[in-house]
Short mmCIF file of C-alpha atoms and ligand atoms in Angstrom, two decimals:
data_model
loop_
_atom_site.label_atom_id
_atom_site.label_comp_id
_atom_site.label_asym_id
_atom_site.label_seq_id
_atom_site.Cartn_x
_atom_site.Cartn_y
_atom_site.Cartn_z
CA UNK A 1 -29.04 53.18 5.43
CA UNK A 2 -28.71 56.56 3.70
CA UNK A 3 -27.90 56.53 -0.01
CA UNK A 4 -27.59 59.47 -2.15
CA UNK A 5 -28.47 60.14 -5.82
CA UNK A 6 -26.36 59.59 -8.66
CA UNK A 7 -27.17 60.19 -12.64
CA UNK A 8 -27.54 56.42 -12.54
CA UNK A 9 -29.08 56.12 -9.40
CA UNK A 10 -31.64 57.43 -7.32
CA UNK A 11 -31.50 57.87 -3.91
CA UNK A 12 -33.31 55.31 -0.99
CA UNK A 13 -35.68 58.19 -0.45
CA UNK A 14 -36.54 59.36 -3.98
CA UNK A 15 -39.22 61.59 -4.21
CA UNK A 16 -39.58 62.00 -8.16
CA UNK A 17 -42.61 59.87 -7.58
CA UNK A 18 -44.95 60.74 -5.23
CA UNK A 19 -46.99 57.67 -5.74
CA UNK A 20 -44.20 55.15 -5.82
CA UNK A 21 -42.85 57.14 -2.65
CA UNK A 22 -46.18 56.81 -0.75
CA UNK A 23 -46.10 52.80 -1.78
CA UNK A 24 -42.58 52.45 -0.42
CA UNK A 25 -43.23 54.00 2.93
CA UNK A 26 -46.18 52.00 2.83
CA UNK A 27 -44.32 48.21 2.23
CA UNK A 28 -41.02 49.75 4.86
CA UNK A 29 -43.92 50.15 7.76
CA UNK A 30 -45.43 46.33 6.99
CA UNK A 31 -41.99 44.69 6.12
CA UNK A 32 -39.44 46.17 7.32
CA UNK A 33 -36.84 43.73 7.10
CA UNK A 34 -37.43 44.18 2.99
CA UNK A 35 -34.97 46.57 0.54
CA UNK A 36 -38.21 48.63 -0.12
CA UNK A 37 -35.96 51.10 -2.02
CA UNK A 38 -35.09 51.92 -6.00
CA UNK A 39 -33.67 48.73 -7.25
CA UNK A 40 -30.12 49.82 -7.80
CA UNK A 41 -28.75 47.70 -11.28
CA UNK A 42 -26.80 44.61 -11.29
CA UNK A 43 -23.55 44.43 -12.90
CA UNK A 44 -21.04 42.22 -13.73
CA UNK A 45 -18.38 41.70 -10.69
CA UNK A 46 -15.45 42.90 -13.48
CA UNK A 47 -16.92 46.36 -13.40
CA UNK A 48 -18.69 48.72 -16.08
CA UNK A 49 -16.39 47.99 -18.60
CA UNK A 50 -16.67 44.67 -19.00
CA UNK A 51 -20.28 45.17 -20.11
CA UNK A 52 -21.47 44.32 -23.39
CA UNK A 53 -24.96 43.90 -22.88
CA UNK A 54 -27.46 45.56 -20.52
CA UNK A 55 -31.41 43.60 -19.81
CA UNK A 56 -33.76 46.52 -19.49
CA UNK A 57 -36.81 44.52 -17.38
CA UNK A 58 -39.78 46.81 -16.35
CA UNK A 59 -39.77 47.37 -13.02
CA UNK A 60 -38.86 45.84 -9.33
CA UNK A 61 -41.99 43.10 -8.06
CA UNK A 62 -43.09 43.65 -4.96
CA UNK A 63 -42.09 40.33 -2.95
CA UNK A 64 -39.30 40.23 -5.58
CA UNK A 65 -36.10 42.77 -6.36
CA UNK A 66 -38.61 45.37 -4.19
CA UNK A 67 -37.95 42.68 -1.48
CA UNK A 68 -34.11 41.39 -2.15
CA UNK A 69 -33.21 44.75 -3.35
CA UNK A 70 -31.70 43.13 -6.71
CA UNK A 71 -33.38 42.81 -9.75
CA UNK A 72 -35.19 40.24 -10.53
CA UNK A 73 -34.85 37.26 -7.67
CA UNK A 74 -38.12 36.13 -5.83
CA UNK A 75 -39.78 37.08 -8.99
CA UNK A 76 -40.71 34.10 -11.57
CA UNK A 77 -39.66 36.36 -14.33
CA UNK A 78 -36.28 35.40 -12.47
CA UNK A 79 -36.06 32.39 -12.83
CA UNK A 80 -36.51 32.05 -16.79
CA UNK A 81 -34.38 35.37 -17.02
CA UNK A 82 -31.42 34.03 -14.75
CA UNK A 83 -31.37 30.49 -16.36
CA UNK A 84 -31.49 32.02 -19.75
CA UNK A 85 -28.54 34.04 -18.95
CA UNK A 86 -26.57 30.93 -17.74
CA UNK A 87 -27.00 29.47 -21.19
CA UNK A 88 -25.98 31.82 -23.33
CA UNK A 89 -22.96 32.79 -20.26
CA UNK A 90 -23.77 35.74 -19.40
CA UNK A 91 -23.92 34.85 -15.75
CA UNK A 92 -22.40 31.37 -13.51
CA UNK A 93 -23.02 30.26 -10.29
CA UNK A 94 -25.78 29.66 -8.33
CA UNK A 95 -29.41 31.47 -8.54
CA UNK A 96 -31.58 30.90 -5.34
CA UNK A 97 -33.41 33.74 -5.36
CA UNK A 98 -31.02 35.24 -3.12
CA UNK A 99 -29.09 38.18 -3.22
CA UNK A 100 -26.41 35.85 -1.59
CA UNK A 101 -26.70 33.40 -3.71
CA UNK A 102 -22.89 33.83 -5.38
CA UNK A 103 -24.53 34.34 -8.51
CA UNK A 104 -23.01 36.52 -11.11
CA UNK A 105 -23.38 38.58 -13.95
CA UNK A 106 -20.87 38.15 -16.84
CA UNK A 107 -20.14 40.89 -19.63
CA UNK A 108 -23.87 42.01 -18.42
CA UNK A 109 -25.74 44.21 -16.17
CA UNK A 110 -29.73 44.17 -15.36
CA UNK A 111 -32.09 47.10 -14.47
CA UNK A 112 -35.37 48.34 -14.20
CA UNK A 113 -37.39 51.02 -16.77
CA UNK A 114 -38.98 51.99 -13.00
CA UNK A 115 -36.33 51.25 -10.12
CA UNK A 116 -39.19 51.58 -7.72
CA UNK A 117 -42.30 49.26 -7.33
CA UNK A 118 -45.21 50.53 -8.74
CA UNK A 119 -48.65 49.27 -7.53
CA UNK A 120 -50.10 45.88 -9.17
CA UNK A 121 -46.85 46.26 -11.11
CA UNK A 122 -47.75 49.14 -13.63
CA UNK A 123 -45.93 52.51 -13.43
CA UNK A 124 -47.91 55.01 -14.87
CA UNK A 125 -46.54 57.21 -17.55
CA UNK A 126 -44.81 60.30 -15.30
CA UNK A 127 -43.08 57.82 -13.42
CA UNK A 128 -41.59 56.07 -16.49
CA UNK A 129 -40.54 59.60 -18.07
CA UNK A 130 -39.17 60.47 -14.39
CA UNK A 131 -36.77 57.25 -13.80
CA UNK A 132 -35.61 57.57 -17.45
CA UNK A 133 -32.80 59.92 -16.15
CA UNK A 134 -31.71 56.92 -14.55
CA UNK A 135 -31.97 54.68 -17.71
CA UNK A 136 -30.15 57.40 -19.91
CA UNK A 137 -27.29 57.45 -17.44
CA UNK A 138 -27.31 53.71 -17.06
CA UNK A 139 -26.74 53.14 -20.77
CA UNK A 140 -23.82 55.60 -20.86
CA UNK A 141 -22.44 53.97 -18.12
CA UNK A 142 -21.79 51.13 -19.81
CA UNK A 143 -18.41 52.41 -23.02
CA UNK A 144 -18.22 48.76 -24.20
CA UNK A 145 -22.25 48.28 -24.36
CA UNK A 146 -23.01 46.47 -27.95
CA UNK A 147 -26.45 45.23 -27.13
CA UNK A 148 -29.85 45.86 -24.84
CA UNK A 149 -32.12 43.50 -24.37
CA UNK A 150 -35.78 45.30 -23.45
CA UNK A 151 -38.35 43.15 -21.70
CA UNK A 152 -42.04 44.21 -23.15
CA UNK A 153 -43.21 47.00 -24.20
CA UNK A 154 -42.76 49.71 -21.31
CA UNK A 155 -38.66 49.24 -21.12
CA UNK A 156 -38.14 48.77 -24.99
CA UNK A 157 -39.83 52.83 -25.52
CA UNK A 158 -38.29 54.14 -22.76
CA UNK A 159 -35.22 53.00 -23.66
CA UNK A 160 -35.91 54.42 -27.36
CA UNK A 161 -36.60 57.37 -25.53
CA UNK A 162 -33.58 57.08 -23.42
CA UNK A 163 -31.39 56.77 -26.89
CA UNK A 164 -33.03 60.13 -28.25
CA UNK A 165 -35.47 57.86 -30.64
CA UNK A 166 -39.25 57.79 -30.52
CA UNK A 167 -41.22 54.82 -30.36
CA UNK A 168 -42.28 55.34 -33.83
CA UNK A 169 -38.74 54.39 -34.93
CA UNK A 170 -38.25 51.02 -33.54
CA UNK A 171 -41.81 49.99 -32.75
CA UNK A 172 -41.70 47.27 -30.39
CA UNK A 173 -42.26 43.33 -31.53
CA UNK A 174 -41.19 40.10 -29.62
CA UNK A 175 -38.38 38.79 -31.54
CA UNK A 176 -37.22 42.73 -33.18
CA UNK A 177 -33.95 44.03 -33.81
CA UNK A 178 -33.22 47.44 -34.37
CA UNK A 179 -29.85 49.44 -34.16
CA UNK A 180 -29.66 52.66 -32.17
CA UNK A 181 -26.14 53.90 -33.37
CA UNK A 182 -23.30 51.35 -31.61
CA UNK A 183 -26.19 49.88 -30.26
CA UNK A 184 -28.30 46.47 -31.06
CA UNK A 185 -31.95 46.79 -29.19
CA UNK A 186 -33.42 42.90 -29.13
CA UNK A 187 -36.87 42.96 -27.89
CA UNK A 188 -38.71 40.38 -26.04
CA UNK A 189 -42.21 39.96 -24.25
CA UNK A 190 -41.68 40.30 -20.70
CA UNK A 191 -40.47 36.77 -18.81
CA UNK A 192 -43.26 37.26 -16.73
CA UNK A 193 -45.39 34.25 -15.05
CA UNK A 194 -48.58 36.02 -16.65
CA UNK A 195 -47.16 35.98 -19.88
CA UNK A 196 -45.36 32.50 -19.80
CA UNK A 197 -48.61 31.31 -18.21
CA UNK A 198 -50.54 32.48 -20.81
CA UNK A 199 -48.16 30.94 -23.84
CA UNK A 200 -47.82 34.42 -25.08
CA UNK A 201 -44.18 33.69 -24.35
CA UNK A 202 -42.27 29.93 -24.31
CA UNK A 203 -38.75 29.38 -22.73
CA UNK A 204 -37.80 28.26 -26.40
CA UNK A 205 -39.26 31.94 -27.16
CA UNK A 206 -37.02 33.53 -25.17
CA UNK A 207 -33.88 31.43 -25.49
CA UNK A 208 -33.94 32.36 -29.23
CA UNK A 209 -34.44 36.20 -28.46
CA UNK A 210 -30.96 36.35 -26.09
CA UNK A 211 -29.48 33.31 -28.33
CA UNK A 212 -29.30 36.36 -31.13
CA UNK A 213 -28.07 38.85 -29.10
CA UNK A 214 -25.12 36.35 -27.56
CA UNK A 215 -24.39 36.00 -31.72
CA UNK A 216 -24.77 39.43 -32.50
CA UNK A 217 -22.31 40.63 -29.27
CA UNK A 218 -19.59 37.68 -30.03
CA UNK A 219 -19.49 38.92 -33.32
CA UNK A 220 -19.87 42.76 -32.79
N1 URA B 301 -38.39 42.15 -11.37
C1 URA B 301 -37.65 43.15 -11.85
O1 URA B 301 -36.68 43.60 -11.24
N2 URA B 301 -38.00 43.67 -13.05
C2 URA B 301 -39.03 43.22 -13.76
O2 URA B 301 -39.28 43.73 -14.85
C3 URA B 301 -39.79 42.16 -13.22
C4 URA B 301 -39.45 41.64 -12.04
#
């Protein structure tokens, strides 16, 4: 399947990366039944408009979105991110890991900092500053947006970055809140098994973080 590029998405073959690019050709030789593609974002069935809040997540896991070819199922960050969602309905149905599943996004979209997988999970700077066209685009995609959610570190400055601010500006804690114009940026440490493993992050943690923005969009 041949896809072209579009300000908000790259193409199947992207070549801004030349390492991610290498990786990809890599993963479509040993699985080939996988996406192994940029991770194109998931939005709400009601189209662009009905978006009020976009997740910003890091990039696609391997045997996860690099896999399903949306982001975030077969990833454990997926799990906690999906269920969280439900509660605070911004997404209904079923979630089986499955890009079939039926599940769907309400007054919300998802993507990726990176849309491609980057070895052992961590882009390296170039590639973060190349797939931020993306990002840029994929916030002004969105007219209605009130609210981004960033997941660690990596996708909270590059979407400062992506706004016109500097890291400097807005510096990055689990729990912040900073406004970018319309904008509300809520910042969490990632969902990620490592960092719920580690009790750097709790469900409750994260319930609380996307319990303000629900508040804050409601009353926005
Ligand atoms: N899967 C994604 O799509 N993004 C992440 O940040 C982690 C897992």
């Amino acid at each position: 399947m041949l896809s072209e590029m579009s300000a908000c998405e790259p193409s199947r073959d992207c070549g801004l990366c030349p390492r991610l690019a290498a990786f990809r050709n890599t993963w479509r030789a040993a699985e080939p039944g996988w996406h192994n593609a940029p991770v194109a974002s998931f939005v709400a069935p009601e189209g662009d408009r009905s978006v009020e809040m976009l997740v910003v997540g890091l990039a696609p896991g391997l045997r996860g979105a690099n896999r399903t070819g949306r982001p975030f199922p077969g990833d454990y960050a997926g799990d906690l991110l999906y269920k969280t969602l439900k509660e605070h309905d911004f997404a209904q149905g079923d979630y089986r890991a499955d890009p079939a599943d039926g599940l769907r996004l309400k007054r919300c979209a998802i993507t990726n900092a990176v849309r491609c997988v980057p070895p052992e999970n961590k882009p390296v700077g170039a590639e973060i500053t190349a797939c931020r066209t993306f990002l840029t685009a994929t916030i002004e995609r969105f007219e209605n947006l009130k609210a981004i959610l960033t997941l660690g570190r990596i996708a909270h400055d590059s979407t400062l970055r992506a706004l016109g601010l500097r890291p400097g500006d807005a510096p990055f804690s689990h729990g912040g809140a900073h406004d970018a114009g319309r904008l509300r940026i809520f910042s969490s440490y990632h969902c990620s098994r490592y960092n719920t493993n580690t009790g750097r992050l709790t469900e409750a943690m994260f319930n609380d973080v996307v319990g303000a923005l629900a508040r804050h969009v409601s009353e926005a």
